[in-house]
CSV table of C-alpha atoms in Angstrom, one decimal:
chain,number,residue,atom,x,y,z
A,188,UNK,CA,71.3,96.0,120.9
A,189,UNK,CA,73.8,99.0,119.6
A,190,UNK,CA,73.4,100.7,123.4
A,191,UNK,CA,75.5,103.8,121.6
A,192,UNK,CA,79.3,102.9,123.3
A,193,UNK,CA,82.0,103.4,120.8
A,194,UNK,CA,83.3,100.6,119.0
A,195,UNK,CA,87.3,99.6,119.8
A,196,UNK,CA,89.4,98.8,116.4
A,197,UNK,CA,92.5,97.8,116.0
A,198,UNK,CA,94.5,99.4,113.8
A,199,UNK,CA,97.5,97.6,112.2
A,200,UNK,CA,100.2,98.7,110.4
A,201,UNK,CA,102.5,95.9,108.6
A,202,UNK,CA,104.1,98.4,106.1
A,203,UNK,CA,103.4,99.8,102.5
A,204,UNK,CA,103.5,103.5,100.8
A,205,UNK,CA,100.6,105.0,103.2
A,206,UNK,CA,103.5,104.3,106.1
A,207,UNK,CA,105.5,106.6,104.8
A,208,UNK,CA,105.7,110.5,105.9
A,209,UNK,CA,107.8,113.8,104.7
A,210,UNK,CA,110.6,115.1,107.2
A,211,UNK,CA,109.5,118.6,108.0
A,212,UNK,CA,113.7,119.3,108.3
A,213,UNK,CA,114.7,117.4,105.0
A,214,UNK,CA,111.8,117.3,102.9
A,215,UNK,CA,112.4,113.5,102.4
A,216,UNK,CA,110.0,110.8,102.9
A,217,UNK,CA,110.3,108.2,105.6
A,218,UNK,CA,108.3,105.4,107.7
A,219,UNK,CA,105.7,107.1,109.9
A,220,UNK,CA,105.4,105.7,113.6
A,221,UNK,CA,102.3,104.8,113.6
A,222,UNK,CA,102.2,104.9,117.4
A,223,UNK,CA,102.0,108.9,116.8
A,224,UNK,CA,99.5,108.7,114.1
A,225,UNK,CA,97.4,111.6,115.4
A,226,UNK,CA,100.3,113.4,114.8
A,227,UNK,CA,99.9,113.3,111.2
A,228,UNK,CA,96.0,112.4,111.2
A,229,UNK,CA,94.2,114.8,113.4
A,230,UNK,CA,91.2,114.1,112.1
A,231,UNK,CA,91.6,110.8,113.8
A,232,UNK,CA,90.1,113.0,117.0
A,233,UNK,CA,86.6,112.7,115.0
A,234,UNK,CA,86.1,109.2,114.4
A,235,UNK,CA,83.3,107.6,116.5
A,236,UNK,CA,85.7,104.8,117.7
A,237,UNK,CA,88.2,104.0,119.9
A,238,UNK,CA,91.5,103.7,118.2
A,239,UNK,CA,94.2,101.2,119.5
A,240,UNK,CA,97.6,100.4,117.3
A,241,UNK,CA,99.4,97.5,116.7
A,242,UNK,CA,103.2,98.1,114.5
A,243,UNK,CA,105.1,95.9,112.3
A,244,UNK,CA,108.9,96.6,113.6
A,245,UNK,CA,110.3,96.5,110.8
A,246,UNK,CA,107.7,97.4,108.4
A,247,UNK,CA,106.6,95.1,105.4
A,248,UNK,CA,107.1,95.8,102.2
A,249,UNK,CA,104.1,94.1,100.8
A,250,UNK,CA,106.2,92.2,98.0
A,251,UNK,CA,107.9,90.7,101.0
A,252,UNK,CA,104.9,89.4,102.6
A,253,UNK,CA,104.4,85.9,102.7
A,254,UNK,CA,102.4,82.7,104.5
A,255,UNK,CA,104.1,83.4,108.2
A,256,UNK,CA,103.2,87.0,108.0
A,257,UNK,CA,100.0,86.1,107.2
A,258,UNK,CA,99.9,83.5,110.4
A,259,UNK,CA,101.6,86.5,112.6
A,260,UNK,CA,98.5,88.9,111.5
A,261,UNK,CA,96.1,85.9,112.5
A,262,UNK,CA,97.6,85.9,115.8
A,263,UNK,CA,97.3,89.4,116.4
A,264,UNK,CA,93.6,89.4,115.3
A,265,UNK,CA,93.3,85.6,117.7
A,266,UNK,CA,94.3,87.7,120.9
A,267,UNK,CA,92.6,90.7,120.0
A,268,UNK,CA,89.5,89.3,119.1
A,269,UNK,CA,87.2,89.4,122.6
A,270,UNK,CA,88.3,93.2,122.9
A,271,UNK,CA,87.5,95.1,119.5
A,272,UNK,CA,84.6,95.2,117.2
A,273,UNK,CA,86.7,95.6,114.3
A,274,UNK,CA,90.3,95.2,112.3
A,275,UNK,CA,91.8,97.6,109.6
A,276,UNK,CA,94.6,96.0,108.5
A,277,UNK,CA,96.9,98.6,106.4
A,278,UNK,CA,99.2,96.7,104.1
A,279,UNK,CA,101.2,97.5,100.4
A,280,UNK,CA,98.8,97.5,97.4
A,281,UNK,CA,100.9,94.9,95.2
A,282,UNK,CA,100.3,91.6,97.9
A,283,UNK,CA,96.9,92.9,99.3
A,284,UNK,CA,94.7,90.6,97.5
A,285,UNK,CA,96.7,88.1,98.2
A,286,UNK,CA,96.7,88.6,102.4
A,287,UNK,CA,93.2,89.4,101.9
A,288,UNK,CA,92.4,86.0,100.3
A,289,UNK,CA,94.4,84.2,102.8
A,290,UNK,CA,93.2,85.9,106.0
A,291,UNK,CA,89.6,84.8,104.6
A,292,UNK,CA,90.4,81.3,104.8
A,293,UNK,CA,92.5,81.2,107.8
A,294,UNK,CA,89.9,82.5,110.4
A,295,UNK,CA,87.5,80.6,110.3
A,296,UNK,CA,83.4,82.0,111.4
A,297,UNK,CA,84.9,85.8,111.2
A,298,UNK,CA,82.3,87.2,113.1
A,299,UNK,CA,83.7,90.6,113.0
A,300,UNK,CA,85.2,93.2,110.2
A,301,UNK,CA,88.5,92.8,108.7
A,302,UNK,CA,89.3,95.8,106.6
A,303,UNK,CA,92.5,95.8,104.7
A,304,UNK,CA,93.3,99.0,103.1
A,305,UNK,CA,96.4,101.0,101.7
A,306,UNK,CA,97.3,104.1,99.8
A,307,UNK,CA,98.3,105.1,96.1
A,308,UNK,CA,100.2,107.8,97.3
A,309,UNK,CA,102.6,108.2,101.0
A,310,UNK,CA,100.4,109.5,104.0
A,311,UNK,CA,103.1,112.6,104.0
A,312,UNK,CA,102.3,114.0,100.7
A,313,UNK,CA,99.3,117.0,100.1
A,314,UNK,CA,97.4,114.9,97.4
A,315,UNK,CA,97.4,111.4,99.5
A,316,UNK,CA,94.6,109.0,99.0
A,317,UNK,CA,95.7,107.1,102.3
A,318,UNK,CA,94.0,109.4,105.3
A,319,UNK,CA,90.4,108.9,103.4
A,320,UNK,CA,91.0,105.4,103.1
A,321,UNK,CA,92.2,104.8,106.6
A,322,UNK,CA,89.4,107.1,108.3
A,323,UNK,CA,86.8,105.4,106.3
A,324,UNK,CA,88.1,102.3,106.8
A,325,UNK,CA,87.8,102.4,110.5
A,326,UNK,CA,84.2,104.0,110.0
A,327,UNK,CA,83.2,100.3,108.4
A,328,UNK,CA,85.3,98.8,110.7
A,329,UNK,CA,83.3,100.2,113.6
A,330,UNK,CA,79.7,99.7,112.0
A,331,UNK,CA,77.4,98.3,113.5
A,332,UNK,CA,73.5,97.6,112.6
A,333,UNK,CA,70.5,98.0,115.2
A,334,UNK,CA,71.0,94.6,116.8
A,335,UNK,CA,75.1,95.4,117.7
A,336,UNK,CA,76.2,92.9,114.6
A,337,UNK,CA,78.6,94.5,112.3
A,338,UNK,CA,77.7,95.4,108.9
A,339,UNK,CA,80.8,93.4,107.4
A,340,UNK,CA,81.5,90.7,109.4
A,341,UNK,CA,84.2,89.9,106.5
A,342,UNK,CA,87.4,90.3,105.2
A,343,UNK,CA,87.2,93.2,102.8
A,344,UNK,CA,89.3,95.5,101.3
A,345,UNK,CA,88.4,99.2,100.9
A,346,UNK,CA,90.1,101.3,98.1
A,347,UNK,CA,88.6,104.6,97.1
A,348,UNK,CA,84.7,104.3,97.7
A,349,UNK,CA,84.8,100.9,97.4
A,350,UNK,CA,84.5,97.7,99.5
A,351,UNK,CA,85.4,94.8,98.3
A,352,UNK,CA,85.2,91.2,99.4
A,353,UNK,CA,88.5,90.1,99.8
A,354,UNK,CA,88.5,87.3,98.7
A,355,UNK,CA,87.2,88.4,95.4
A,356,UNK,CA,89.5,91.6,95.0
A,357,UNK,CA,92.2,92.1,92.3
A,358,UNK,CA,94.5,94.9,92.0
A,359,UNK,CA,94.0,96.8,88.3
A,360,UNK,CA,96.1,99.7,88.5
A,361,UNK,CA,99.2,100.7,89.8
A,362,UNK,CA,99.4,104.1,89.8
A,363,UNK,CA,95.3,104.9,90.0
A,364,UNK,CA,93.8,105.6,93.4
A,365,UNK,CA,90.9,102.9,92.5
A,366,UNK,CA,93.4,100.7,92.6
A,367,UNK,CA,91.1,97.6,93.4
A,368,UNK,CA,87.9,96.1,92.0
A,369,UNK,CA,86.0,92.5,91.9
A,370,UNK,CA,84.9,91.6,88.6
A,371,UNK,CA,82.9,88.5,89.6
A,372,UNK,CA,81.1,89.9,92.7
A,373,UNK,CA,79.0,93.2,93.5
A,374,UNK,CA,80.7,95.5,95.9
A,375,UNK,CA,79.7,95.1,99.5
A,376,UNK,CA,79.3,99.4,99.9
A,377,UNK,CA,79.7,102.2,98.2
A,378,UNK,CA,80.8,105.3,100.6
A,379,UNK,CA,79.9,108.1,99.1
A,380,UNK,CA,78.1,110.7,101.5
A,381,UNK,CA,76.2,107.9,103.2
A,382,UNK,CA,77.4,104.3,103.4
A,383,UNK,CA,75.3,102.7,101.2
A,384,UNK,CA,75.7,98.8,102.5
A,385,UNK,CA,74.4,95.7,100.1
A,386,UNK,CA,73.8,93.8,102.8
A,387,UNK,CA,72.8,90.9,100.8
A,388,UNK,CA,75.9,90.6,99.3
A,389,UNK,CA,77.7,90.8,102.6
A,390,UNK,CA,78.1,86.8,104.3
A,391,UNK,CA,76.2,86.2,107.5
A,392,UNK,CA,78.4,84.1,109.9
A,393,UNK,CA,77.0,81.7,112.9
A,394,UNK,CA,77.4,84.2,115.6
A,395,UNK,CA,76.5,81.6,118.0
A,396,UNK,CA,80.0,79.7,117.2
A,397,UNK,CA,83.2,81.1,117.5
A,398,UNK,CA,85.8,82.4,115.6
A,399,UNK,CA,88.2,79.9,114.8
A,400,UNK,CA,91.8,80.7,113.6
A,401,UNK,CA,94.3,78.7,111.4
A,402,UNK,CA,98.0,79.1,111.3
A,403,UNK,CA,99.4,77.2,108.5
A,404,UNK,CA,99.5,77.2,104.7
A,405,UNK,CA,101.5,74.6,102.7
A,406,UNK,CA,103.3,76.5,100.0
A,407,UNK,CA,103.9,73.4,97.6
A,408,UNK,CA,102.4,75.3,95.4
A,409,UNK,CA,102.8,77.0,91.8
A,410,UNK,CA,100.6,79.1,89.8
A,411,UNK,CA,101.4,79.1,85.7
A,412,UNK,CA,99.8,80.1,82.9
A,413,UNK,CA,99.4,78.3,79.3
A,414,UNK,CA,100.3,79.8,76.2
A,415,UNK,CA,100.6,79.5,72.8
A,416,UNK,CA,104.2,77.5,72.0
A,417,UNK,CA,104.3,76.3,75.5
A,418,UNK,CA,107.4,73.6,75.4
A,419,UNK,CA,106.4,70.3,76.9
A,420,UNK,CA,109.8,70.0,77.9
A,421,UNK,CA,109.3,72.9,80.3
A,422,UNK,CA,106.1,71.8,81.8
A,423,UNK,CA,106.7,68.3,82.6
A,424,UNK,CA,109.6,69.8,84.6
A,425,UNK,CA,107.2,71.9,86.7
A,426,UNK,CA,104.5,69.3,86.7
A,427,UNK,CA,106.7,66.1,87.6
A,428,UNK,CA,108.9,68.4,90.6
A,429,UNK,CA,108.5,65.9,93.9
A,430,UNK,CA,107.1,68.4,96.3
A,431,UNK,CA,104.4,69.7,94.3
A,432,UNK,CA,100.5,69.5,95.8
A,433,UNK,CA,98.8,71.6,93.8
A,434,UNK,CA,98.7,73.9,90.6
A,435,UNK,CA,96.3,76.6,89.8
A,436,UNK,CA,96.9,76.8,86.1
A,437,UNK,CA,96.0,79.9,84.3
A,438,UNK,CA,93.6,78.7,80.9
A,439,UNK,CA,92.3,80.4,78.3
A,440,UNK,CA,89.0,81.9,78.3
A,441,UNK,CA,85.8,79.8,79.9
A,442,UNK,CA,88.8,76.9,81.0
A,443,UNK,CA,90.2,75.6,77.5
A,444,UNK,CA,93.8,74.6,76.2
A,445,UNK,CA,95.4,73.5,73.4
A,446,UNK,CA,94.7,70.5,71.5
A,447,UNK,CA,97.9,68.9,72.1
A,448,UNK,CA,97.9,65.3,73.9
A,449,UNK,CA,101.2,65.4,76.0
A,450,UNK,CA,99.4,68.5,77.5
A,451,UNK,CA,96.9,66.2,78.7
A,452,UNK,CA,99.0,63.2,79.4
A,453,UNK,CA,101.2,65.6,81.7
A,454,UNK,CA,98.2,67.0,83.9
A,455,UNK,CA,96.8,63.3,84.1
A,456,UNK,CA,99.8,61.6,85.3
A,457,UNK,CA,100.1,64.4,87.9
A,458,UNK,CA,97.0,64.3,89.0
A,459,UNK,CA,96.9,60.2,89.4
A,460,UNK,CA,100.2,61.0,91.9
A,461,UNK,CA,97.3,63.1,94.3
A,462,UNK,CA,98.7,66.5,92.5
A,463,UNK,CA,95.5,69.0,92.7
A,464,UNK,CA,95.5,71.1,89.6
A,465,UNK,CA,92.4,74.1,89.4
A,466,UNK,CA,91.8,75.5,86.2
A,467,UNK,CA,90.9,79.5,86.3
A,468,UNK,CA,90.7,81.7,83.8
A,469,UNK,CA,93.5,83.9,82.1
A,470,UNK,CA,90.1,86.5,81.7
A,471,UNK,CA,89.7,88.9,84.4
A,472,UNK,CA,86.1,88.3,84.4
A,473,UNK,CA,83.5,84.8,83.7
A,474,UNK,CA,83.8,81.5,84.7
A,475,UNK,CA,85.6,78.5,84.0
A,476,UNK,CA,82.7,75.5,82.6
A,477,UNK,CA,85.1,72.9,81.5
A,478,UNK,CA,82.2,71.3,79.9
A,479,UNK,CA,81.4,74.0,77.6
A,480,UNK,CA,83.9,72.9,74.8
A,481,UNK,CA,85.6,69.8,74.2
A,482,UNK,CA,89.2,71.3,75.1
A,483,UNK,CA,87.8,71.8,78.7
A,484,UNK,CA,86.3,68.9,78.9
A,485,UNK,CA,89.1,66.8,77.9
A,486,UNK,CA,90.9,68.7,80.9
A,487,UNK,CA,87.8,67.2,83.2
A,488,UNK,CA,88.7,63.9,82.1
A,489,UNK,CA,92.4,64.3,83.1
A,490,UNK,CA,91.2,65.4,86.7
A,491,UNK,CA,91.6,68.8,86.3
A,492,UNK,CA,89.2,70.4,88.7
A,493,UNK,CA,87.2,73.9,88.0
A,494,UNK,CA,88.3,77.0,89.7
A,495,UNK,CA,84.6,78.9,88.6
A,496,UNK,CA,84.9,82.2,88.6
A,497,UNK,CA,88.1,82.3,91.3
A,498,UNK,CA,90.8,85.0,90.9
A,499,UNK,CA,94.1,83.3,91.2
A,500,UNK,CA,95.1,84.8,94.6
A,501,UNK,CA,92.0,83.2,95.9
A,502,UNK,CA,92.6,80.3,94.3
A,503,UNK,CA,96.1,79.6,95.8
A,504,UNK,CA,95.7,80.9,98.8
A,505,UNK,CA,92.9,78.7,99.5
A,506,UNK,CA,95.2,75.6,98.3
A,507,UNK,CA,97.9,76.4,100.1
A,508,UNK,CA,95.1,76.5,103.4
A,509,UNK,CA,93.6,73.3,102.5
A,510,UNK,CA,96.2,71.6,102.0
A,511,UNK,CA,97.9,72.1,105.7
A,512,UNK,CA,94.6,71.6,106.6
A,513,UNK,CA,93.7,67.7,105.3
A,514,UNK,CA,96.1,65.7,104.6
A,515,UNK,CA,93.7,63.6,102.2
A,516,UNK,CA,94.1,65.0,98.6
A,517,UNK,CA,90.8,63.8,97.6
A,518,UNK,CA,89.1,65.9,100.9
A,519,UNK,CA,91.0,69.3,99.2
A,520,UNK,CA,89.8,68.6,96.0
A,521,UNK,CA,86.2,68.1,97.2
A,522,UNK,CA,86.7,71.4,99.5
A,523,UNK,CA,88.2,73.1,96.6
A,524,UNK,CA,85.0,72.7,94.1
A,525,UNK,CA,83.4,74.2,97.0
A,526,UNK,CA,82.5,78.0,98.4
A,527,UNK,CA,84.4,78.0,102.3
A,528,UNK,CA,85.1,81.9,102.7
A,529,UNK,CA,82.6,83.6,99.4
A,530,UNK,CA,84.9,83.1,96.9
A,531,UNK,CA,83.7,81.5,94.1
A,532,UNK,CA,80.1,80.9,93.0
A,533,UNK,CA,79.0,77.4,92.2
């Protein structure tokens, strides 16, 4: 039972614009230390949790984040794990989805929050969206419901009222403070003067097994996109390259291509060399049903496999974990049709 105690979150910082203050001397922005971060956010004094930091040095930009990042923020969740409730995870806007999608896959029976969340706007200037985000991030970070769970045992991003699945989660804007949303899934909680929780929506681990993390991703991996006048020439390049595992190839609409039979030829002859090629959709919303139209099902037959209703940092983030994962190509096709971490629906 919640017996009242404060819950402990950790707090890291790998980088991005909320890390950045204004010199009270110069006037110019700079990288916070987030060690003093009550400094700058005394209304940190407030929150019903107990706040311990974990830095970056040096800071991330997030368009520099990549795969051992991602297995460094793993670790530092690993270790931390038997002595916090909860994560918030603050990270550049451009790569979040991404991190977010991978951090989904690579623990394993999350049985505690993982809140990833960011600013529009440095933490040193008046108009900032990044102290709400970060205070109300912790907030869901430290929820629990009348049994002690959490109320997100997930990885989530929160942007401007919004939680998000992370998994689910694309960035729409860059220069908007609702800078996230997920167009195939309902938001997990709307924070508005209450938390208003979906809990339906929100996955509900096996608490009675543990938490199991995963370190590597194999990046043999490309994501591209078809398009009208695409040269054959071009693609057979990509497609025939020796160290290639797996495409996630960007279709149109509900998982169609063009009519063209080298197109076909191409995507057979790498999938016959144990090449796994997922079809989602160039639409930022629907699904791919390959065997709605003869295009797509034509793309079935060459062993193209359906990405539903993935976004494409799901979708290759969860490639790039299952395929340093099995070493079987026909187990990470199988596991790829299937929903591990909430991402797709089938």
């Amino acid at each position: 039972m919640n017996n009242g105690k404060k819950s402990k979150v950790l707090l890291i910082y790998t980088g991005g614009t909320i890390g950045m203050g204004r010199n009270s001397q110069t006037g110019a922005l700079e990288p916070l230390d987030f060690n003093h971060l009550g400094e700058s956010m005394p209304e940190l004094k407030d929150v019903d949790a107990d706040i311990d930091i974990y830095q970056f040095t040096p800071p991330i930009d997030s368009s520099d984040m990549n795969p051992q990042n991602w297995a460094q923020l793993v670790h530092i969740i690993s270790s931390n794990y038997p002595d916090h409730d909860g994560f918030v995870i603050l990270h550049g806007t451009d790569t979040m989805a991404y991190t977010a999608s991978a951090l989904s896959f690579m623990l394993e029976n999350l049985t505690k929050p993982v809140i990833l969340t960011g600013s529009q706007l440095p933490m040193g200037l008046l108009r900032t969206d990044g102290k709400e985000n970060v205070l109300t991030s912790i907030e869901i970070a430290g929820a629990r419901r009348l049994d002690g769970t959490p109320e997100v045992p997930e990885v989530c991003i929160y942007f401007s009222q919004r939680l998000i699945r992370g998994n689910r989660a694309t960035k729409i804007a860059a220069d908007g403070f609702n800078a996230f949303d997920s167009f195939n899934y309902p938001h997990l909680c709307e924070a508005g003067v209450n938390f208003s929780f979906h809990r339906h929506h929100i996955l509900q681990p096996d608490y009675s097994k543990p938490m199991i993390p995963h370190y590597r991703m194999d990046t043999n991996v490309i994501v591209f996109s078809l398009f009208p006048g695409i040269e054959e020439s071009i693609m057979r390049h990509i497609l025939d390259h020796p160290h290639l595992k797996g495409i996630v190839m960007r279709s149109f609409g509900s998982g169609n291509a063009p009519h063209v039979q080298w197109i076909l030829r191409l995507l057979k002859e790498a999938s016959s060399r144990g090449v796994i090629i997922v079809n989602v959709s160039q639409c930022i919303s629907g699904s791919v049903e390959m065997s709605r139209y003869d295009t797509g099902y034509q793309l079935q037959q060459a062993g193209v496999i359906s990405g539903h209703d993935s976004t494409v940092e799901a979708a290759i983030t969860k490639l790039m974990y299952l395929q340093a994962r099995y070493t079987d190509f026909h187990m990470v096709r199988i596991m790829m049709s299937q929903s591990i971490a909430g991402e797709i629906t089938t």
